[in-house]
CSV table of C-alpha atoms and ligand atoms in Angstrom, one decimal:
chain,number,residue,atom,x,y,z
A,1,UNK,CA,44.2,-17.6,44.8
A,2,UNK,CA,42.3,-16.3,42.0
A,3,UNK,CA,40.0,-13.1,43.4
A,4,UNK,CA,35.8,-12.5,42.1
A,5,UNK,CA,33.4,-14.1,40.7
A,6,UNK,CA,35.2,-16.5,38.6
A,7,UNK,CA,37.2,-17.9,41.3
A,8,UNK,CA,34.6,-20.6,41.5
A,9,UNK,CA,34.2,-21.7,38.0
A,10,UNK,CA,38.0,-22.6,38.7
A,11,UNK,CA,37.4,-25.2,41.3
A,12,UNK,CA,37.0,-28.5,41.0
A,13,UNK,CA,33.2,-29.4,40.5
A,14,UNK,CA,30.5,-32.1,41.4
A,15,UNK,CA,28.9,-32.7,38.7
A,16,UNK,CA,25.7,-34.9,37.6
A,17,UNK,CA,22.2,-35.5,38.8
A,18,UNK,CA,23.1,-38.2,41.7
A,19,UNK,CA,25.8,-36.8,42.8
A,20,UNK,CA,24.6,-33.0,42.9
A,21,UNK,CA,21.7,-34.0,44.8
A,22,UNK,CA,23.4,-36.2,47.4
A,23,UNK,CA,26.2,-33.6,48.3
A,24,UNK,CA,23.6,-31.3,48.1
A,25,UNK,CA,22.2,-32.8,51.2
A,26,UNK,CA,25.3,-33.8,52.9
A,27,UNK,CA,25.7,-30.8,54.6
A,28,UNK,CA,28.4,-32.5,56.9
A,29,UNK,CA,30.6,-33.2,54.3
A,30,UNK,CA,30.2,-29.8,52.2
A,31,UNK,CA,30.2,-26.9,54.4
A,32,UNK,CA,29.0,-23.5,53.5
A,33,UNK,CA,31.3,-21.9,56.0
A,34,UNK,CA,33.3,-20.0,53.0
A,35,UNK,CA,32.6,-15.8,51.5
A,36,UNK,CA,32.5,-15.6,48.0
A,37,UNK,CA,32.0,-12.3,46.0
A,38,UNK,CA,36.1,-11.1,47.4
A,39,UNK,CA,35.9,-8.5,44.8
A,40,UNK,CA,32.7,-6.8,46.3
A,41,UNK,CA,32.2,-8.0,50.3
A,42,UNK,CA,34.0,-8.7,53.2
A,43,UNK,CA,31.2,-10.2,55.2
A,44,UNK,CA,29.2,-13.3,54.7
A,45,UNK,CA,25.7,-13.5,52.7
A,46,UNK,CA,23.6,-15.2,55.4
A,47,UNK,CA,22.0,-17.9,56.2
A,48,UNK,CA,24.0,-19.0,52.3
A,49,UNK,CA,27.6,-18.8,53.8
A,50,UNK,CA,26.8,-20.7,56.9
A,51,UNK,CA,26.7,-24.3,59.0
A,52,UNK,CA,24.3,-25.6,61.5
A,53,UNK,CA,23.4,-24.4,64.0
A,54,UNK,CA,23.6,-21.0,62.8
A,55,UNK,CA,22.4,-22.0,59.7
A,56,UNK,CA,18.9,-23.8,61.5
A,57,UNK,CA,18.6,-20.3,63.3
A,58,UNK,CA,18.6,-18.2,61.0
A,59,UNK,CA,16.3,-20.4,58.2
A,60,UNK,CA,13.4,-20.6,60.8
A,61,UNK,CA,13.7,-16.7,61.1
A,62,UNK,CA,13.6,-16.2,57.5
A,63,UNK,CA,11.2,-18.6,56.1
A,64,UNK,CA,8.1,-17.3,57.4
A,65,UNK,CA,8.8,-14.5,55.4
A,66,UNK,CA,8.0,-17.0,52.0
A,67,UNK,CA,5.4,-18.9,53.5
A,68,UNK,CA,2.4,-19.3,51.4
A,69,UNK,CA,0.2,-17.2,53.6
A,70,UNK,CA,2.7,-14.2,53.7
A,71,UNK,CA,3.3,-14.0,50.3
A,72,UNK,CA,-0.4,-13.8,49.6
A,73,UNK,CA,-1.1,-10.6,50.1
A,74,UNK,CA,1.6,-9.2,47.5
A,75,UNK,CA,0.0,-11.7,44.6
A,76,UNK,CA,-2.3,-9.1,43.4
A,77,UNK,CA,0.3,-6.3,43.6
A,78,UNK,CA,2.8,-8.7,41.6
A,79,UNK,CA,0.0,-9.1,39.1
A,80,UNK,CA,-0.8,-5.4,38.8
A,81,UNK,CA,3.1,-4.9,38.5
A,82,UNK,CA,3.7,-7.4,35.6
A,83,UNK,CA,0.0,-5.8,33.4
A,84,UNK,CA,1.6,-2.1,33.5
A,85,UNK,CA,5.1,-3.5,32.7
A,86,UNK,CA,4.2,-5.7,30.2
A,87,UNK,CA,1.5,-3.4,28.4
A,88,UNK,CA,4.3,-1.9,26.0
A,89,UNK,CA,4.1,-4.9,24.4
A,90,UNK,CA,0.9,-3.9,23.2
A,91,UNK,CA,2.3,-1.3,20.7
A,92,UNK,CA,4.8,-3.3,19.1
A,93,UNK,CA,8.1,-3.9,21.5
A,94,UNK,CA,9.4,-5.1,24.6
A,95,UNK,CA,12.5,-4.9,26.3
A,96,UNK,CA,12.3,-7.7,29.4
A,97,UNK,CA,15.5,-7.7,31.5
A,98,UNK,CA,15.1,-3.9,33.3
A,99,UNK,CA,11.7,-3.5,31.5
A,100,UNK,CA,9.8,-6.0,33.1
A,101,UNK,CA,11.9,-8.4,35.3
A,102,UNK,CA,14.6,-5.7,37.0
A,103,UNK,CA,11.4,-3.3,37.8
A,104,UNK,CA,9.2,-6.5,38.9
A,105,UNK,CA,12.0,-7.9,41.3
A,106,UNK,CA,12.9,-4.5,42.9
A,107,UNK,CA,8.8,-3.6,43.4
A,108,UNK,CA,8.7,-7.1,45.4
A,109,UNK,CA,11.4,-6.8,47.7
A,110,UNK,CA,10.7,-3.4,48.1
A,111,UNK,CA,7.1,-4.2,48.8
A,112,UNK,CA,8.1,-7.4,51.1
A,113,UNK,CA,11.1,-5.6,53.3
A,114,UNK,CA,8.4,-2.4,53.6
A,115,UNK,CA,11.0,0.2,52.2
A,116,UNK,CA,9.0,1.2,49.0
A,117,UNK,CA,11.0,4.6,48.9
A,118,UNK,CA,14.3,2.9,47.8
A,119,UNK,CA,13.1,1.6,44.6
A,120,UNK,CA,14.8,4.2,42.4
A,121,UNK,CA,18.1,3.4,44.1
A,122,UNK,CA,17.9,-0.3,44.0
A,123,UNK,CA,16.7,0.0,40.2
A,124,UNK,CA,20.1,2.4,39.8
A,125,UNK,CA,22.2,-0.6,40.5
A,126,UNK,CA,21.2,-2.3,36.9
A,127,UNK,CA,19.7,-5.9,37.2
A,128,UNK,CA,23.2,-7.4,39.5
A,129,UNK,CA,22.9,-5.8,43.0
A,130,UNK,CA,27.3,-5.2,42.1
A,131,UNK,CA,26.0,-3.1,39.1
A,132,UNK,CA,27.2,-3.0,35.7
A,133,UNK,CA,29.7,-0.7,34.9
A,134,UNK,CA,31.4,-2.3,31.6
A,135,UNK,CA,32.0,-6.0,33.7
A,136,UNK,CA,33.7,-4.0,36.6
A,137,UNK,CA,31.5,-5.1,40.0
A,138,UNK,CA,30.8,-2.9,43.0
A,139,UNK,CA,29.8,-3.7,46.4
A,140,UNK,CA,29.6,-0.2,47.2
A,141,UNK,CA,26.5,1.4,47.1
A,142,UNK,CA,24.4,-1.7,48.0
A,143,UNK,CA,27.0,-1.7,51.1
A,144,UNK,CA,26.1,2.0,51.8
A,145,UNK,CA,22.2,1.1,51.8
A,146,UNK,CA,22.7,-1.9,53.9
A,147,UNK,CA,24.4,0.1,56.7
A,148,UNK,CA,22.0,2.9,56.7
A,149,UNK,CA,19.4,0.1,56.7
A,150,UNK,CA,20.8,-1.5,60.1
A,151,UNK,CA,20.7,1.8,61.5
A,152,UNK,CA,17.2,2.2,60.8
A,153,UNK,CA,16.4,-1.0,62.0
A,154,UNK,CA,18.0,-0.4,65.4
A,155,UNK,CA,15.6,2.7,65.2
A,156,UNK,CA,12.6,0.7,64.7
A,157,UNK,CA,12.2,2.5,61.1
A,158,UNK,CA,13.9,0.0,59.0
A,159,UNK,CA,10.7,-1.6,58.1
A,160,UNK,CA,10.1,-4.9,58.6
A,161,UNK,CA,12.7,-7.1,57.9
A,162,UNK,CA,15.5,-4.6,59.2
A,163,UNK,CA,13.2,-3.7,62.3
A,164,UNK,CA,13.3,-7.4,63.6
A,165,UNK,CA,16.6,-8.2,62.4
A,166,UNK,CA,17.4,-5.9,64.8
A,167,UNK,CA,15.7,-6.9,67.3
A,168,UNK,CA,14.7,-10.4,67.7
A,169,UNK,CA,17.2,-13.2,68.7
A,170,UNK,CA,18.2,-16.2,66.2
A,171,UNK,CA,19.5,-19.1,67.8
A,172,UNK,CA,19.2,-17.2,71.2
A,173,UNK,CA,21.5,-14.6,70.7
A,174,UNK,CA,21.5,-11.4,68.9
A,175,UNK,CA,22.5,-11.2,64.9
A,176,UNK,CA,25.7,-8.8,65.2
A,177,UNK,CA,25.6,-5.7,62.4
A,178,UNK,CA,27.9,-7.9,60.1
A,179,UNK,CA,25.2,-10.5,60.0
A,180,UNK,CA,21.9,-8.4,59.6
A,181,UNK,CA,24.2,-7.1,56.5
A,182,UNK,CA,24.5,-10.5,55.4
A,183,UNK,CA,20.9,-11.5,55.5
A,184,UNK,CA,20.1,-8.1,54.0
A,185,UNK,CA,22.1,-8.4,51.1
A,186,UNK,CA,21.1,-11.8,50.5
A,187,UNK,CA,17.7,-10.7,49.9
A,188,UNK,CA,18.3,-8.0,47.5
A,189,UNK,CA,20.9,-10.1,45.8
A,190,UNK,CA,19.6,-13.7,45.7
A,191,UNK,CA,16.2,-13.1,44.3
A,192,UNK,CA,17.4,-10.6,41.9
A,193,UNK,CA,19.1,-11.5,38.7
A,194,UNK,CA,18.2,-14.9,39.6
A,195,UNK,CA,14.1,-14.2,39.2
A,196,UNK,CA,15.0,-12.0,36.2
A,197,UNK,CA,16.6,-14.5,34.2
A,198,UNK,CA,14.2,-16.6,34.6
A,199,UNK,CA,11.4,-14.5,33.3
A,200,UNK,CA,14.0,-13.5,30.4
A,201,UNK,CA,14.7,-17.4,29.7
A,202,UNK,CA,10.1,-17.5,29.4
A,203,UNK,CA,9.9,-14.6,27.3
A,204,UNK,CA,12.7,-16.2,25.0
A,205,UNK,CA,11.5,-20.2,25.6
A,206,UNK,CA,7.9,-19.2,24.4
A,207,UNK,CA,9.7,-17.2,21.7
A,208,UNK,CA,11.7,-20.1,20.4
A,209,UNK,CA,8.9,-22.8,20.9
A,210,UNK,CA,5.9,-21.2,19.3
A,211,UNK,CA,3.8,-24.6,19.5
A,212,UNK,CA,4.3,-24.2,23.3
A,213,UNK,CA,2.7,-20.7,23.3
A,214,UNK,CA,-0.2,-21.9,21.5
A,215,UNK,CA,-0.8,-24.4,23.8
A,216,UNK,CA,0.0,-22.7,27.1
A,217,UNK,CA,-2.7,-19.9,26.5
A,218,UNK,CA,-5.7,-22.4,26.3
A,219,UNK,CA,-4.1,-25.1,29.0
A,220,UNK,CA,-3.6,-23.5,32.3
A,221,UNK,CA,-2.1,-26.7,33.8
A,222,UNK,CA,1.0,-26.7,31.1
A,223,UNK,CA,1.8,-23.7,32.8
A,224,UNK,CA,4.1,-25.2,35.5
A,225,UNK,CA,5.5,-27.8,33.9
A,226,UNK,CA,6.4,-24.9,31.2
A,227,UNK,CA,8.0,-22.6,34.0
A,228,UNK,CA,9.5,-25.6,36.0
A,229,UNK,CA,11.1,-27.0,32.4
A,230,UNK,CA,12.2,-23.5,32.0
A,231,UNK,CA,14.0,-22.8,35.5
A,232,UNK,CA,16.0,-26.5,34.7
A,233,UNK,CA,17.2,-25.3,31.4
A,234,UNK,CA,18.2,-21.9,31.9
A,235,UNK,CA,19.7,-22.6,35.3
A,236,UNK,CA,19.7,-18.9,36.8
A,237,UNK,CA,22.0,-19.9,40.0
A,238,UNK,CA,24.6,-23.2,38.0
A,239,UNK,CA,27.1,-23.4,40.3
A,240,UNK,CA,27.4,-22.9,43.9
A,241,UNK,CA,30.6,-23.2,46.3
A,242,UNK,CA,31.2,-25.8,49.6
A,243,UNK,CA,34.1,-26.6,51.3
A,244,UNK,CA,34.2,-30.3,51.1
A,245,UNK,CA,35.7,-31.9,54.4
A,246,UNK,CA,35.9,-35.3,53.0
A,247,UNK,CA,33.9,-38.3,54.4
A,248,UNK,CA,35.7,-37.9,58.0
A,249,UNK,CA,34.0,-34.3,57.9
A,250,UNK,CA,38.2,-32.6,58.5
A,251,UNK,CA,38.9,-29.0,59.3
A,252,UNK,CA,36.9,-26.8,56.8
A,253,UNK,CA,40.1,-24.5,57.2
A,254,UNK,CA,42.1,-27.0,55.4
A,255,UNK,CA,39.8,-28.3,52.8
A,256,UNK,CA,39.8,-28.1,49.4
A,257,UNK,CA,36.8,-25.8,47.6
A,258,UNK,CA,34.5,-27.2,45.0
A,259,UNK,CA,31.9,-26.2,42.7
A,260,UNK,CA,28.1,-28.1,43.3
A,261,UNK,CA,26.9,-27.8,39.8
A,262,UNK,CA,23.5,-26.9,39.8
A,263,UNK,CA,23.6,-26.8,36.0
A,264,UNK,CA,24.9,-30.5,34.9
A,265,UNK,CA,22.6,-31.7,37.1
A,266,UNK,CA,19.9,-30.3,35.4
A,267,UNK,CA,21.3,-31.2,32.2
A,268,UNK,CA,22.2,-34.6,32.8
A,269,UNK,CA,20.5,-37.0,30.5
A,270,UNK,CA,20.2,-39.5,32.7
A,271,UNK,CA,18.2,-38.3,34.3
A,272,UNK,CA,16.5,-35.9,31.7
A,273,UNK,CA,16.6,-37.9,28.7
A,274,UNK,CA,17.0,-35.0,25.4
A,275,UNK,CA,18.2,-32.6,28.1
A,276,UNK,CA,18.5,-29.8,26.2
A,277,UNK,CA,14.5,-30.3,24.6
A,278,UNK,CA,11.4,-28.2,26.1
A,279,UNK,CA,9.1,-30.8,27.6
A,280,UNK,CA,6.4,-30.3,29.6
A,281,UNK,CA,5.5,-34.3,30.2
A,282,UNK,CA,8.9,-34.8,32.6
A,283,UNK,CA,8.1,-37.1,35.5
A,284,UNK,CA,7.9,-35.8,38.6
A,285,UNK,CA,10.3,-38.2,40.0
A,286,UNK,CA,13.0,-36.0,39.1
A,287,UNK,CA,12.7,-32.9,39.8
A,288,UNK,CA,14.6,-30.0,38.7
A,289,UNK,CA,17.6,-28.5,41.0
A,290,UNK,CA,17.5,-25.0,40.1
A,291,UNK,CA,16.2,-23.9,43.1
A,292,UNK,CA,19.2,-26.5,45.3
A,293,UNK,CA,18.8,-29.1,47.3
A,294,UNK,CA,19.2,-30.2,50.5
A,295,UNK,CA,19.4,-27.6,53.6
A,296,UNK,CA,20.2,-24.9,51.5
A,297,UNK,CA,17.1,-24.8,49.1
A,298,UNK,CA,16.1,-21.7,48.1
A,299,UNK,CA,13.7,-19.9,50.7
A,300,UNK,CA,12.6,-17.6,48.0
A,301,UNK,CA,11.4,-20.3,45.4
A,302,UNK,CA,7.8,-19.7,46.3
A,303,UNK,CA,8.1,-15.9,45.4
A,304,UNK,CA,10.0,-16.3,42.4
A,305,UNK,CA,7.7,-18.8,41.1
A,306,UNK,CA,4.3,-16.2,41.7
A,307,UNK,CA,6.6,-13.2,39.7
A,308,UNK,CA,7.5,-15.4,36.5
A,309,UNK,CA,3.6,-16.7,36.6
A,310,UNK,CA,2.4,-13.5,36.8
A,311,UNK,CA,4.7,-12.6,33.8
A,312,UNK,CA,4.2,-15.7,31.8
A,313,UNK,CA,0.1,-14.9,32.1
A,314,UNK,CA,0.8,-10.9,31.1
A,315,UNK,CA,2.4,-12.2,27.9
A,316,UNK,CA,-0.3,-14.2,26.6
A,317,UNK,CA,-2.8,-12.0,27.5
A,318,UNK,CA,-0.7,-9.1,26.3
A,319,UNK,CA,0.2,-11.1,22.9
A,320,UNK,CA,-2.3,-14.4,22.0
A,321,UNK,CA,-0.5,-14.9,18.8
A,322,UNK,CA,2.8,-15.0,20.4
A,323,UNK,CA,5.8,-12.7,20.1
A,324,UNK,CA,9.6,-13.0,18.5
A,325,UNK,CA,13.1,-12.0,20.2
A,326,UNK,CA,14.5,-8.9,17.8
A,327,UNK,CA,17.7,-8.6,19.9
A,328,UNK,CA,19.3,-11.0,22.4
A,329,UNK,CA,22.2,-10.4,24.4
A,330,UNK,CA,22.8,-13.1,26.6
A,331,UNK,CA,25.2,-15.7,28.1
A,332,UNK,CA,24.6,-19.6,26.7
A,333,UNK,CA,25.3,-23.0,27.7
A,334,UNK,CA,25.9,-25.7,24.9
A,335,UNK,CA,24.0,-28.9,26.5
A,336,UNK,CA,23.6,-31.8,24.5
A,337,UNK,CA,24.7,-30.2,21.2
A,338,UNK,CA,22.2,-27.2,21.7
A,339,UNK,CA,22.7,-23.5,22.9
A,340,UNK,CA,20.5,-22.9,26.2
A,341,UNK,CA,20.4,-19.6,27.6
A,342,UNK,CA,22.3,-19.0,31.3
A,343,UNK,CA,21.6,-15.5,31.6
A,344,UNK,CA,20.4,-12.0,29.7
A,345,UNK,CA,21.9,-8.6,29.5
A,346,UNK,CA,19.1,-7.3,26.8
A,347,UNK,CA,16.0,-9.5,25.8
A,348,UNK,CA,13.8,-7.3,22.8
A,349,UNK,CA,10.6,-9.0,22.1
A,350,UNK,CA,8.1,-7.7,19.7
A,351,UNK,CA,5.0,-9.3,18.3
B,1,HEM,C1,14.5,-18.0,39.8
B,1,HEM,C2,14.8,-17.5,40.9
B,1,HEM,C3,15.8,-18.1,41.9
B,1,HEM,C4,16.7,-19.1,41.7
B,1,HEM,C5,17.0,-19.9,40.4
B,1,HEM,C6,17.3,-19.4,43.0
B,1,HEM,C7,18.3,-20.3,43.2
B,1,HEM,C8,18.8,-20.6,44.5
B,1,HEM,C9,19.7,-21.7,44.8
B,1,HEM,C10,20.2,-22.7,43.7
B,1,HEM,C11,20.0,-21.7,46.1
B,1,HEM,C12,20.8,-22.7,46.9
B,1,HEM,C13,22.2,-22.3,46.9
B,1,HEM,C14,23.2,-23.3,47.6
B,1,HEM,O1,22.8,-24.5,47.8
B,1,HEM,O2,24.3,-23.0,47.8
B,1,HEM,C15,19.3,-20.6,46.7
B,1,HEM,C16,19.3,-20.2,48.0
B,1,HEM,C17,18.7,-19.1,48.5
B,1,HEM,N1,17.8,-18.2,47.8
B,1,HEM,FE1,17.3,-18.4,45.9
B,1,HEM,N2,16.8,-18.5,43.9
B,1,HEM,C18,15.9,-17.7,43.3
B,1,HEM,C19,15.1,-16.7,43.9
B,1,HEM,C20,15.2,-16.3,45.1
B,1,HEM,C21,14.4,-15.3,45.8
B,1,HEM,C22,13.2,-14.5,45.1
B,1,HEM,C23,14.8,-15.1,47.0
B,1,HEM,C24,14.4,-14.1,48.1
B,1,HEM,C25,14.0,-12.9,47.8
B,1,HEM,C26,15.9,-16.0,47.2
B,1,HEM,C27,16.6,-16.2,48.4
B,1,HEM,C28,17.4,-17.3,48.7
B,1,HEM,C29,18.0,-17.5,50.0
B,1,HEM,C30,17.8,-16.6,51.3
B,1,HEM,C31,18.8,-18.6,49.9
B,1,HEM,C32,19.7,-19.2,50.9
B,1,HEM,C33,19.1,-20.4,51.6
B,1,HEM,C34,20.0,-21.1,52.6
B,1,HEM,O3,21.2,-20.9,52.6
B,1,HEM,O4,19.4,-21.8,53.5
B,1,HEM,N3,16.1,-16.7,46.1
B,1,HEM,N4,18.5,-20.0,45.7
């Protein structure tokens, strides 16, 4: 079998809006009980890589963490972040992938777990948590922090989230150290090139649809649709691995792996009629799937949705007549005859 992060744009897929969103929730059928990431882990991201009952446990431990009222005390630090990142903009240029959405994502997290002295380390790793060392990944040194992180925690000076990781039994047992590395590493990985890409793909959207900019600076409420419309095209996370068992729910062990494509579902015009087209006036009876469905939604949508907000509003205060991209590097989907961006090693905007 095929070995990193390819392996699962390989598999088989399900593919379109229906069908995305029902397997999506049919958790029985398509397990999550698989490791991905061979090239840089040998333990499971967590609760991501799991079934019930684990799965239940360990969500109720984790989501209070993205509640509304937890993350409310970090919304004026978010905003502080994204006015001194976004000020260069102010003379001329702006690079956003490490400038403003690597530095934003790793002040967060760092702020959130309560282990503000590893920002310069977690910034060394480059906006993917496996680094970026000419397209060769390494799960090393976020490996090395995650174990020295455990320690603390069984010290009581992990901060937060390590502390009680440590300490507090999920689904009445305690996590082993394999586990509080998968939950750790989830964290710093999931809501990290993720979140960034997504404030890339607004810097860019607004970039490309200068009509839009206009109009989001005077109409606060065209601000989520604008974000929303933007997390369905770009897609951050497209396609996601289950095992599926079949409609009997057979032995995961012996069942073939697919891909749920997050990304034709989101593109399907059937349920997005112009699918590749920037609109801000899409029913809310279908929703986007960027963020998943089913038991596996994203905890950390809440979060990520305050960072690129407190971005998008930077920008327009930052620049009212709008901005250009003078360099793009990035990674594009062709949907519907029309290249969407997917993801963004460099993003230069300058007004
Ligand atoms: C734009 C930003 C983000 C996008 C597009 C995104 C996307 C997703 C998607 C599609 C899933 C479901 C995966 C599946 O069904 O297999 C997911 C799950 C998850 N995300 Fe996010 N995510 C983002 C930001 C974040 C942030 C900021 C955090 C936390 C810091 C986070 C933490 C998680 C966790 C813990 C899960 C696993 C949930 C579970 O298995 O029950 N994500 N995310």
């Amino acid at each position: 079998m095929a070995r990193g992060p390819s392996r699962v744009e390989g598999l088989p897929r399900v593919k379109g809006y229906e069908a995305v969103r029902a397997a999506g929730r049919d958790f029985e059928r398509y397990s999550s009980l698989h490791q991905g990431d061979e090239d840089v882990r040998t333990y499971r991201q967590l609760p991501l890589e799991s079934d019930p009952p684990l799965h239940t446990a360990l969500r109720a431990f984790l989501v209070p963490f993205f509640s509304k009222g937890s993350l409310a005390p970090f919304q004026s630090h978010i905003e502080a972040d994204a006015r001194e990142l976004v000020a260069p903009l102010r003379s001329g240029n702006l690079e956003v992938v490490r400038g403003v959405g690597l530095s934003i994502v790793v002040r967060t997290i760092a702020r959130l777990l309560d282990r503000r002295g590893d920002i310069d380390e977690w910034i060394s790793w480059g906006p993917s948590v496996w680094g970026d060392h000419d397209g060769r990944r390494d799960g090393g040194p976020l490996l090395d922090f995650l174990e020295r992180a455990v320690d603390e925690g069984a010290a009581g000076s992990g901060g937060r989230l390590f502390n009680l990781l440590a300490t507090t039994p999920v689904g009445g047992a305690a996590l082993s150290r394999d586990q509080q590395i998968g939950v750790g590493s989830l964290l710093l990985a999931g809501g990290r090139d993720t979140v960034i890409n997504l404030i890339a793909g607004i810097a860019w959207m607004v970039a490309t649809h200068p009509h839009h900019g206009a109009a989001l600076r005077n109409d606060y409420a065209l601000r989520t649709p604008f974000v929303e419309e933007t997390l369905r095209l770009v897609t951050p996370l497209g396609l996601m691995e289950r095992i599926d068992r079949g409609p009997e729910g057979g032995d995961p062990q012996r069942s073939p792996h697919v891909g749920l494509d997050f990304a034709s579902a989101n593109h399907d015009a059937s349920a997005f009629p112009c699918p590749a087209e920037l609109r801000v006036d899409r029913p809310a009876s279908s929703p986007h799937v960027a963020f998943g469905i089913g038991p596996h939604a994203c905890v950390g949508a809440p979060l990520a949705r305050i960072e690129a907000h407190a971005v998008l509003q930077e920008l327009l205060t930052v620049a009212p007549d709008g901005w250009r991209v003078t360099h793009c590097d990035a990674q594009f989907r062709e949907v519907d005859g029309v290249r969407l961006p997917s993801s963004f090693q460099r993003l230069v905007i300058a007004t």
